[in-house]
Amino acid sequence: MDERKVQILMDSLLPLLKAAVAFTVPLTLTSFALGLVLAVITALVRLSHWRIGRLVARFYVWIIRGTPLLLQLFIIFFGLPSIGIILDPFIASVIGFSLSVGAYGSEIVRAAIQSISAGQWEAAYSIGMTRSQALRRIILPQAARVSVPPLANAFISLVKDTSLAASITYVEMFRTAQEIVAITFEPLLLYSEAGVLYLMLSTLLSGLQNFLERRLSRYTTR
Amino acid sequence: MIEVQNLHKSFGAQKVLRGIDLRLDKGKVLVIIGPSGSGKTTLLRCFNLLEQPDIGTLRVGEIVLDFKEGFKPKQEQILKLRKQSGMVFQAYHLFPHMTAAGNVMEGLITVQKKNKAEARRVSLELLERVGLGNKADSYPHMLSGGQQQRVGIARAMAVNPEVLLFDEPTSALDPELVGEVLRVMKSLASSGMTMIVVTHEMKFAAEVADRIILMDSGRIIEEGSPQEVFQNPKSPRAAQFLNILTENK
Ligand SMILES: Nc1ncnc2c1ncn2[C@@H]1O[C@H](COP(=O)(O)OP(=O)(O)O)[C@@H](O)[C@H]1O
Ligand SMILES: [Mg+2]
């Protein structure tokens, strides 16, 4: 590899890392946290006896799962201004990604809740609990354990999906790489470098996932 | 006191309970036997409304509910009735994410709003009573089936119920573990606990039951003291079932 390329690699490392830490990571964390709240609420509504709520929740999941994420981001960022809603790129991205995590996550959480045996509900009822007490104290803590692996997958996907925010002008790591390519004309080099950084991020998260799973499996039945 | 009158329950078109009448005074032990599918579990679950009867009167302690078409008990009535009873399940159904003491304390803290120290004290007392004072901080998966079921009994007793309901509490257990659970149940019975027990442990039934009922196809076909039911069954169907039971032993 020639000297110039090495120099470009070194020079771009800091801006890329900065973009990752200052933009990719905050976008990922914020979107995931909000998305998770949305996922739990949506899952609970779908499992409730509230008919209209169930319908709305199903509609929401249907829309989000049935259309491309990139298109959703475009609608939020480029489309909404024509009805007077103008959002900055970060907010638009957070909304788009949270809605996505909320929809996919709600299916994960719903499946996890349904995987807890009816016996657990009955045992909770038999000691006098209400439905919401049973949910909070007995069912959700167990469902949380079941949903850690699939939610961790969703989280890792999200880290990578945040690169889509580049297309709505949010300057995260991928967009930073694009900008450096525009100056240096070294796409292979820069995109590979960004790729390595994404790989490191997701590997770190996988490690975190393993740790969480091990901690949560301290109490497992059978 | 526990009483049901003319209790009926169907699942879809299948009539599972067809007019059950029974009465149990405080401090007595009732054992329910009968072939598989005869409705024993369903009857037991009606006592704490895990199943809702279609028709009939249900009385547990102070609470009386009169079921008929179109009647749905209010949430508040259901909760009140459930507080009158504790249930011990065939498959234990302990809360796997809580220790033995945690399982027993749960009803005290969440339902009865007792403070933690008080709940802990009561739970240790109860675990002591079922012979598990040294297992308070073990998680269910660390316990044998017999120990888990004894935690289940302590959990059911924690909320100080009027009556304890047992649904085949020993039939998921390895034979060598059955004795420890039956011993606990016996000691509860002799301490004056009101109990309704679905079981096929004939020796236990003969020794502990004040009364036995034999169910078949959703009806009580034989009823009396263990002596009467075991020695002198009135119906041929009952005699036949008891024969099978004793042959299998
Ligand atoms: N939730 C349910 N839905 C439909 N059928 C049920 C349900 N629970 C029990 N049954 C049916 O009711 C009958 C009586 O069941 P059960 O009360 O469990 O009998 P037992 O405990 O005497 O074996 C069986 O035929 C069973 O299949
Ligand atoms: Mg049964």
Coordinates of C-alpha atoms and ligand atoms in Angstrom, one line a residue:
Chain A
M1 CA 0.0 0.0 0.0
D2 CA 1.4 3.4 -0.9
E3 CA 2.2 6.1 1.5
R4 CA -0.7 8.3 0.4
K5 CA -3.2 5.7 1.2
V6 CA -1.8 5.0 4.6
Q7 CA -1.9 8.7 5.3
I8 CA -5.5 9.0 4.2
L9 CA -6.4 6.0 6.4
M10 CA -4.8 7.6 9.4
D11 CA -6.2 11.0 8.8
S12 CA -9.8 9.7 8.4
L13 CA -9.7 7.5 11.4
L14 CA -10.3 10.3 13.9
P15 CA -13.2 12.0 12.0
L16 CA -14.8 8.6 11.5
L17 CA -14.5 7.6 15.1
K18 CA -15.8 11.0 16.2
A19 CA -18.8 10.6 13.9
A20 CA -19.4 7.2 15.4
V21 CA -19.2 8.4 19.0
A22 CA -20.9 11.7 18.5
F23 CA -23.6 10.7 16.0
T24 CA -24.0 7.0 15.3
V25 CA -24.0 5.8 18.9
P26 CA -26.3 8.5 20.3
L27 CA -28.8 8.0 17.4
T28 CA -28.7 4.2 18.0
L29 CA -29.1 4.5 21.8
T30 CA -31.9 7.0 21.6
S31 CA -33.8 5.2 18.9
F32 CA -33.4 1.9 20.6
A33 CA -34.5 3.2 24.1
L34 CA -37.6 4.9 22.6
G35 CA -38.3 2.0 20.3
L36 CA -38.2 -0.5 23.2
V37 CA -40.7 1.5 25.2
L38 CA -42.9 1.6 22.0
A39 CA -42.4 -2.1 21.5
V40 CA -43.5 -3.0 25.0
I41 CA -46.5 -0.7 24.9
T42 CA -47.5 -2.1 21.4
A43 CA -47.1 -5.7 22.6
L44 CA -49.2 -5.1 25.7
V45 CA -51.9 -3.4 23.7
R46 CA -52.0 -6.2 21.2
L47 CA -52.4 -8.7 24.1
S48 CA -55.1 -6.6 25.8
H49 CA -58.8 -6.8 25.6
W50 CA -59.0 -3.3 24.1
R51 CA -60.3 -3.9 20.6
I52 CA -59.6 -0.5 19.0
G53 CA -56.2 -0.4 20.6
R54 CA -55.4 -3.9 19.2
L55 CA -56.5 -2.7 15.7
V56 CA -54.3 0.4 15.9
A57 CA -51.3 -1.6 17.1
R58 CA -51.7 -4.1 14.3
F59 CA -52.1 -1.4 11.7
Y60 CA -48.9 0.3 12.9
V61 CA -46.9 -3.0 12.8
W62 CA -48.3 -3.8 9.4
I63 CA -47.3 -0.4 7.9
I64 CA -43.8 -0.4 9.4
R65 CA -43.0 -4.0 8.5
G66 CA -44.5 -3.8 5.1
T67 CA -42.5 -0.7 3.8
P68 CA -38.8 0.0 3.4
L69 CA -37.1 1.7 6.2
L70 CA -35.4 4.1 3.8
L71 CA -38.7 5.1 2.3
Q72 CA -40.1 5.8 5.8
L73 CA -37.1 8.0 6.6
F74 CA -37.7 9.9 3.3
I75 CA -41.4 10.4 4.1
I76 CA -40.5 11.8 7.6
F77 CA -37.7 14.0 6.4
F78 CA -38.6 15.0 2.8
G79 CA -42.3 14.3 2.8
L80 CA -43.6 15.9 6.0
P81 CA -42.4 19.4 5.2
S82 CA -45.0 19.6 2.5
I83 CA -47.6 19.5 5.3
G84 CA -45.7 21.9 7.3
I85 CA -43.8 19.6 9.6
I86 CA -40.1 20.3 9.3
L87 CA -37.8 18.2 11.4
D88 CA -34.1 18.3 11.8
P89 CA -32.2 15.3 10.6
F90 CA -31.5 13.8 14.0
I91 CA -35.1 14.1 15.2
A92 CA -36.4 12.7 11.9
S93 CA -33.9 9.8 12.2
V94 CA -34.9 9.1 15.8
I95 CA -38.5 9.0 14.8
G96 CA -37.9 6.7 11.9
F97 CA -35.7 4.2 13.7
S98 CA -37.8 4.2 16.9
L99 CA -40.9 3.4 14.9
S100 CA -39.1 0.6 13.3
V101 CA -37.6 -0.8 16.5
G102 CA -41.1 -0.4 18.1
A103 CA -42.8 -2.5 15.4
Y104 CA -40.3 -5.3 15.1
G105 CA -39.6 -5.2 18.8
S106 CA -43.3 -5.5 19.6
E107 CA -43.4 -8.8 17.8
I108 CA -40.4 -10.0 19.8
V109 CA -41.9 -8.9 23.1
R110 CA -45.3 -10.3 22.3
A111 CA -43.8 -13.7 21.4
A112 CA -41.8 -13.6 24.6
I113 CA -44.9 -12.8 26.8
Q114 CA -46.8 -15.6 25.1
S115 CA -44.0 -18.1 25.6
I116 CA -44.5 -17.8 29.4
S117 CA -46.7 -20.7 30.4
A118 CA -50.3 -20.2 31.4
G119 CA -49.3 -21.8 34.7
Q120 CA -47.4 -18.7 35.7
W121 CA -50.4 -16.5 35.1
E122 CA -52.6 -18.9 37.1
A123 CA -50.1 -19.1 40.0
A124 CA -50.1 -15.3 40.1
Y125 CA -53.9 -15.2 40.0
S126 CA -54.1 -17.9 42.7
I127 CA -52.2 -15.8 45.2
G128 CA -54.6 -12.9 44.5
M129 CA -52.8 -10.8 42.0
T130 CA -54.6 -8.6 39.4
R131 CA -53.7 -8.9 35.7
S132 CA -51.4 -5.9 35.8
Q133 CA -49.6 -7.1 39.0
A134 CA -49.1 -10.5 37.4
L135 CA -47.7 -8.9 34.3
R136 CA -45.4 -6.6 36.1
R137 CA -44.1 -9.0 38.8
I138 CA -44.3 -12.4 37.2
I139 CA -44.7 -12.3 33.4
L140 CA -42.6 -9.4 32.2
P141 CA -39.5 -10.3 34.2
Q142 CA -39.5 -13.7 32.6
A143 CA -40.4 -12.4 29.2
A144 CA -37.5 -10.0 29.4
R145 CA -35.1 -12.9 29.8
V146 CA -36.6 -14.7 26.8
S147 CA -36.4 -11.6 24.6
V148 CA -32.8 -10.6 25.3
P149 CA -31.3 -12.6 22.4
P150 CA -33.7 -11.4 19.7
L151 CA -33.7 -7.8 21.0
A152 CA -29.9 -7.8 21.0
N153 CA -30.1 -8.9 17.3
A154 CA -32.5 -6.0 16.6
F155 CA -30.1 -3.7 18.4
I156 CA -27.1 -4.8 16.3
S157 CA -29.2 -4.4 13.2
L158 CA -30.0 -0.9 14.3
V159 CA -26.4 0.1 14.6
K160 CA -25.9 -0.8 11.0
D161 CA -29.3 0.6 9.8
T162 CA -28.4 4.0 11.2
S163 CA -26.2 4.4 8.1
L164 CA -29.5 5.0 6.3
A165 CA -29.7 8.3 8.1
A166 CA -26.9 9.5 5.9
S167 CA -29.4 9.7 3.1
I168 CA -31.5 12.2 5.0
T169 CA -28.4 14.4 5.6
Y170 CA -27.6 13.2 9.1
V171 CA -23.8 13.2 9.2
E172 CA -23.1 10.0 11.1
M173 CA -20.2 7.7 10.4
F174 CA -21.2 6.5 7.0
R175 CA -22.0 10.0 5.7
T176 CA -18.6 11.1 7.1
A177 CA -17.0 8.4 5.1
Q178 CA -18.9 9.5 2.0
E179 CA -17.7 13.1 2.5
I180 CA -14.1 12.0 2.8
V181 CA -14.5 9.9 -0.3
A182 CA -15.7 13.0 -2.1
I183 CA -12.4 14.7 -1.4
T184 CA -9.9 11.8 -1.6
F185 CA -11.5 9.6 -4.3
E186 CA -10.7 6.5 -2.3
P187 CA -14.1 4.7 -2.0
L188 CA -12.6 1.2 -1.4
L189 CA -10.3 2.4 1.3
L190 CA -12.8 4.6 3.2
Y191 CA -15.8 2.4 3.0
S192 CA -13.7 -0.6 4.1
E193 CA -12.4 1.5 7.0
A194 CA -15.9 2.4 8.0
G195 CA -16.9 -1.2 7.6
V196 CA -14.2 -2.2 10.1
L197 CA -15.5 0.3 12.6
Y198 CA -19.1 -0.9 12.2
L199 CA -17.7 -4.5 12.7
M200 CA -16.0 -3.4 15.9
L201 CA -19.1 -1.8 17.2
S202 CA -21.3 -4.8 16.6
T203 CA -18.7 -7.2 18.0
L204 CA -18.6 -5.1 21.1
L205 CA -22.4 -5.3 21.3
S206 CA -22.4 -9.1 20.8
G207 CA -20.1 -9.3 23.7
L208 CA -22.5 -7.2 25.8
Q209 CA -25.3 -9.5 24.7
N210 CA -23.4 -12.6 25.9
F211 CA -22.8 -10.9 29.2
L212 CA -26.4 -10.0 29.6
E213 CA -27.6 -13.5 28.7
R214 CA -25.3 -15.1 31.2
R215 CA -26.4 -12.7 33.9
L216 CA -30.1 -13.3 33.2
S217 CA -29.7 -17.1 33.0
R218 CA -28.8 -17.3 36.7
Y219 CA -32.3 -18.4 37.3
T220 CA -33.6 -20.7 34.7
T221 CA -36.1 -23.4 35.1
R222 CA -34.9 -26.9 34.3
Chain B
M1 CA -66.9 -23.1 55.1
I2 CA -67.0 -24.0 51.4
E3 CA -70.1 -24.8 49.6
V4 CA -71.2 -25.3 46.0
Q5 CA -74.7 -26.0 44.8
N6 CA -75.7 -27.3 41.4
L7 CA -72.5 -26.3 39.8
H8 CA -72.4 -26.6 36.0
K9 CA -69.5 -25.9 33.6
S10 CA -69.1 -26.6 29.9
F11 CA -66.2 -26.1 27.5
G12 CA -68.0 -25.4 24.2
A13 CA -70.4 -28.2 23.7
Q14 CA -68.6 -30.5 26.2
K15 CA -70.3 -30.6 29.6
V16 CA -67.5 -31.0 32.1
L17 CA -69.4 -30.4 35.4
R18 CA -73.1 -31.4 35.5
G19 CA -74.5 -30.4 38.8
I20 CA -72.0 -30.7 41.6
D21 CA -73.2 -30.2 45.2
L22 CA -70.9 -30.3 48.1
R23 CA -70.2 -28.7 51.4
L24 CA -67.1 -28.7 53.5
D25 CA -66.8 -27.4 57.1
K26 CA -63.9 -25.4 58.4
G27 CA -61.0 -27.6 59.4
K28 CA -62.0 -30.6 57.4
V29 CA -60.2 -32.4 54.6
L30 CA -62.0 -33.4 51.4
V31 CA -60.4 -35.7 48.9
I32 CA -61.6 -35.9 45.3
I33 CA -60.9 -39.0 43.3
G34 CA -62.1 -40.1 39.9
P35 CA -60.9 -41.2 36.5
S36 CA -59.0 -38.9 34.2
G37 CA -61.2 -36.4 32.5
S38 CA -64.0 -36.6 35.0
G39 CA -63.8 -32.9 35.9
K40 CA -61.7 -32.9 39.1
T41 CA -59.3 -30.2 38.0
T42 CA -62.1 -28.1 36.6
L43 CA -64.1 -28.3 39.8
L44 CA -61.1 -27.3 41.9
R45 CA -60.3 -24.4 39.6
C46 CA -63.9 -23.2 40.0
F47 CA -63.2 -22.6 43.7
N48 CA -60.8 -19.8 42.9
L49 CA -62.4 -18.8 39.6
L50 CA -59.5 -19.9 37.4
E51 CA -62.5 -21.4 35.7
Q52 CA -65.8 -19.6 35.8
P53 CA -68.9 -21.8 36.4
D54 CA -71.8 -21.4 34.0
I55 CA -74.4 -22.0 36.6
G56 CA -74.4 -22.6 40.3
T57 CA -73.8 -21.1 43.7
L58 CA -70.3 -20.9 45.0
R59 CA -69.4 -20.0 48.6
V60 CA -65.9 -19.8 49.9
G61 CA -65.6 -18.3 53.4
E62 CA -67.6 -15.1 53.5
I63 CA -67.9 -14.7 49.8
V64 CA -71.0 -16.0 47.9
L65 CA -71.4 -15.8 44.2
D66 CA -74.5 -16.9 42.3
F67 CA -73.7 -17.9 38.7
K68 CA -76.3 -17.9 36.0
E69 CA -76.5 -17.0 32.4
G70 CA -75.3 -13.5 31.7
F71 CA -73.6 -13.2 35.1
K72 CA -70.1 -12.0 35.1
P73 CA -68.4 -11.5 38.5
K74 CA -66.7 -8.1 38.9
Q75 CA -63.0 -8.0 39.1
E76 CA -63.3 -7.0 42.7
Q77 CA -65.4 -10.0 43.6
I78 CA -63.0 -12.3 41.8
L79 CA -60.1 -10.9 43.8
K80 CA -62.0 -11.2 47.0
L81 CA -62.9 -14.8 46.4
R82 CA -59.3 -15.7 45.3
K83 CA -58.0 -14.3 48.6
Q84 CA -60.1 -17.0 50.4
S85 CA -58.1 -19.8 48.9
G86 CA -54.6 -21.0 48.1
M87 CA -53.8 -23.3 45.3
V88 CA -51.1 -26.0 44.9
F89 CA -50.5 -27.1 41.3
Q90 CA -49.5 -30.4 39.9
A91 CA -46.6 -28.8 38.0
Y92 CA -45.8 -26.5 41.0
H93 CA -45.7 -23.4 38.8
L94 CA -43.2 -21.6 41.1
F95 CA -41.9 -18.3 39.9
P96 CA -38.5 -19.2 38.4
H97 CA -37.0 -15.8 38.8
M98 CA -37.6 -15.6 42.5
T99 CA -36.0 -17.5 45.4
A100 CA -38.0 -19.9 47.5
A101 CA -38.5 -17.1 50.0
G102 CA -39.3 -14.7 47.2
N103 CA -42.0 -17.0 45.9
V104 CA -43.6 -17.1 49.4
M105 CA -43.2 -13.4 50.0
E106 CA -44.7 -12.3 46.7
G107 CA -48.3 -12.5 47.7
L108 CA -47.6 -10.8 51.0
I109 CA -45.8 -7.9 49.3
T110 CA -47.7 -7.4 46.1
V111 CA -51.2 -8.4 47.2
Q112 CA -51.2 -7.7 50.9
K113 CA -48.8 -4.8 50.8
K114 CA -46.9 -6.0 53.8
N115 CA -43.4 -4.5 54.2
K116 CA -40.4 -6.5 53.2
A117 CA -39.1 -7.4 56.6
E118 CA -42.4 -8.6 57.8
A119 CA -43.0 -10.6 54.6
R120 CA -39.6 -12.2 54.9
R121 CA -40.2 -13.1 58.5
V122 CA -43.5 -14.8 57.6
S123 CA -42.0 -16.6 54.6
L124 CA -39.1 -18.0 56.7
E125 CA -41.7 -19.3 59.2
L126 CA -43.7 -21.0 56.5
L127 CA -40.6 -22.5 54.8
E128 CA -39.6 -23.8 58.2
R129 CA -43.0 -25.4 58.5
V130 CA -42.6 -27.2 55.2
G131 CA -39.1 -28.3 56.2
L132 CA -37.2 -25.9 54.0
G133 CA -35.9 -23.3 56.4
N134 CA -32.4 -23.8 54.9
K135 CA -33.5 -23.4 51.3
A136 CA -35.0 -19.9 51.6
D137 CA -32.5 -18.3 49.2
S138 CA -32.4 -21.1 46.6
Y139 CA -33.9 -20.6 43.2
P140 CA -36.6 -23.2 42.1
H141 CA -34.3 -24.8 39.6
M142 CA -31.9 -25.7 42.4
L143 CA -34.5 -27.6 44.3
S144 CA -35.8 -31.2 43.8
G145 CA -39.4 -31.7 42.7
G146 CA -40.5 -32.5 46.3
Q147 CA -38.8 -29.4 47.6
Q148 CA -40.4 -27.2 44.9
Q149 CA -43.8 -28.5 45.7
R150 CA -43.3 -27.8 49.4
V151 CA -42.4 -24.2 48.4
G152 CA -45.6 -24.2 46.4
I153 CA -47.5 -25.2 49.5
A154 CA -45.8 -22.5 51.6
R155 CA -46.6 -19.9 48.9
A156 CA -50.2 -21.0 48.9
M157 CA -50.4 -20.7 52.6
A158 CA -48.7 -17.3 52.8
V159 CA -51.8 -15.2 52.1
N160 CA -53.5 -17.0 55.0
P161 CA -56.3 -18.5 53.0
E162 CA -59.6 -20.0 54.3
V163 CA -58.9 -23.2 52.3
L164 CA -56.0 -24.9 50.4
L165 CA -56.7 -26.4 47.1
F166 CA -54.4 -29.2 45.9
D167 CA -54.5 -30.5 42.3
E168 CA -52.7 -33.9 42.2
P169 CA -49.8 -32.3 44.1
T170 CA -47.6 -35.5 44.0
S171 CA -48.4 -36.9 40.6
A172 CA -45.5 -35.1 38.9
L173 CA -43.0 -36.4 41.5
D174 CA -40.6 -39.3 41.5
P175 CA -41.9 -41.9 43.8
E176 CA -39.2 -41.4 46.4
L177 CA -40.2 -37.7 46.7
V178 CA -43.9 -38.2 47.2
G179 CA -43.6 -39.0 50.9
E180 CA -42.1 -35.7 51.9
V181 CA -44.9 -33.7 50.3
L182 CA -47.6 -35.9 51.8
R183 CA -46.1 -35.6 55.2
V184 CA -46.3 -31.8 55.0
M185 CA -49.9 -32.1 53.8
K186 CA -50.8 -34.4 56.7
S187 CA -49.3 -32.0 59.2
L188 CA -51.3 -29.2 57.8
A189 CA -54.5 -31.2 58.0
S190 CA -53.8 -32.1 61.6
S191 CA -53.2 -28.4 62.4
G192 CA -56.7 -27.7 61.3
M193 CA -56.3 -26.4 57.8
T194 CA -59.3 -26.8 55.5
M195 CA -58.2 -28.7 52.5
I196 CA -59.6 -30.0 49.2
V197 CA -57.2 -32.5 47.6
V198 CA -57.4 -34.1 44.2
T199 CA -55.2 -37.2 44.6
H200 CA -54.9 -40.8 43.9
E201 CA -52.8 -41.5 46.9
M202 CA -55.2 -43.9 48.5
K203 CA -53.3 -44.4 51.7
F204 CA -53.2 -40.7 52.2
A205 CA -56.9 -40.4 51.5
A206 CA -57.8 -43.1 53.9
E207 CA -55.7 -41.6 56.7
V208 CA -56.3 -37.9 56.2
A209 CA -59.6 -37.3 54.5
D210 CA -62.7 -36.6 56.5
R211 CA -64.7 -37.1 53.4
I212 CA -64.1 -38.5 49.9
I213 CA -66.0 -37.8 46.8
L214 CA -65.7 -39.9 43.6
M215 CA -66.4 -38.1 40.4
D216 CA -67.3 -39.5 37.0
S217 CA -68.2 -37.6 33.9
G218 CA -68.8 -34.4 35.7
R219 CA -70.9 -35.9 38.5
I220 CA -70.3 -37.0 42.1
I221 CA -71.2 -40.7 42.0
E222 CA -70.0 -41.7 45.4
E223 CA -69.6 -39.7 48.6
G224 CA -68.8 -40.5 52.2
S225 CA -66.1 -41.2 54.7
P226 CA -63.0 -43.0 53.4
Q227 CA -64.4 -46.2 55.1
E228 CA -67.7 -46.0 53.4
V229 CA -66.4 -45.2 49.9
F230 CA -63.5 -47.6 49.9
Q231 CA -65.2 -50.6 51.7
N232 CA -68.7 -50.2 50.5
P233 CA -69.1 -48.3 47.2
K234 CA -72.7 -48.1 46.3
S235 CA -72.5 -48.0 42.6
P236 CA -70.9 -50.6 40.3
R237 CA -69.0 -47.9 38.4
A238 CA -67.4 -46.7 41.7
A239 CA -66.5 -50.2 42.7
Q240 CA -64.9 -50.8 39.3
F241 CA -62.8 -47.6 39.5
L242 CA -61.6 -48.3 43.0
N243 CA -60.6 -51.8 41.9
I244 CA -58.5 -50.4 39.1
L245 CA -56.8 -48.0 41.6
T246 CA -56.0 -50.7 44.1
E247 CA -54.8 -53.1 41.4
N248 CA -52.4 -50.5 40.1
K249 CA -50.8 -50.1 43.5
Ligands
LIG1 N1 -59.7 -25.1 29.2 C1 -60.3 -26.2 28.7 N2 -60.8 -26.1 27.4 C2 -61.4 -27.1 26.9 N3 -61.6 -28.3 27.5 C3 -61.1 -28.5 28.7 C4 -60.4 -27.4 29.4 N4 -60.1 -27.8 30.6 C5 -60.5 -29.1 30.7 N5 -61.2 -29.5 29.6 C6 -61.8 -30.8 29.3 O1 -62.7 -31.0 30.4 C7 -62.6 -32.4 30.8 C8 -62.4 -32.5 32.3 O2 -61.0 -32.1 32.5 P1 -60.4 -32.0 34.0 O3 -61.2 -31.2 34.8 O4 -59.0 -31.6 33.8 O5 -60.5 -33.5 34.4 P2 -59.6 -34.3 35.5 O6 -58.8 -33.3 36.3 O7 -60.6 -35.1 36.3 O8 -58.7 -35.2 34.7 C9 -61.6 -33.1 29.9 O9 -62.3 -33.7 28.9 C10 -60.8 -31.9 29.4 O10 -60.3 -32.2 28.1
MG2 MG -56.8 -33.1 36.6

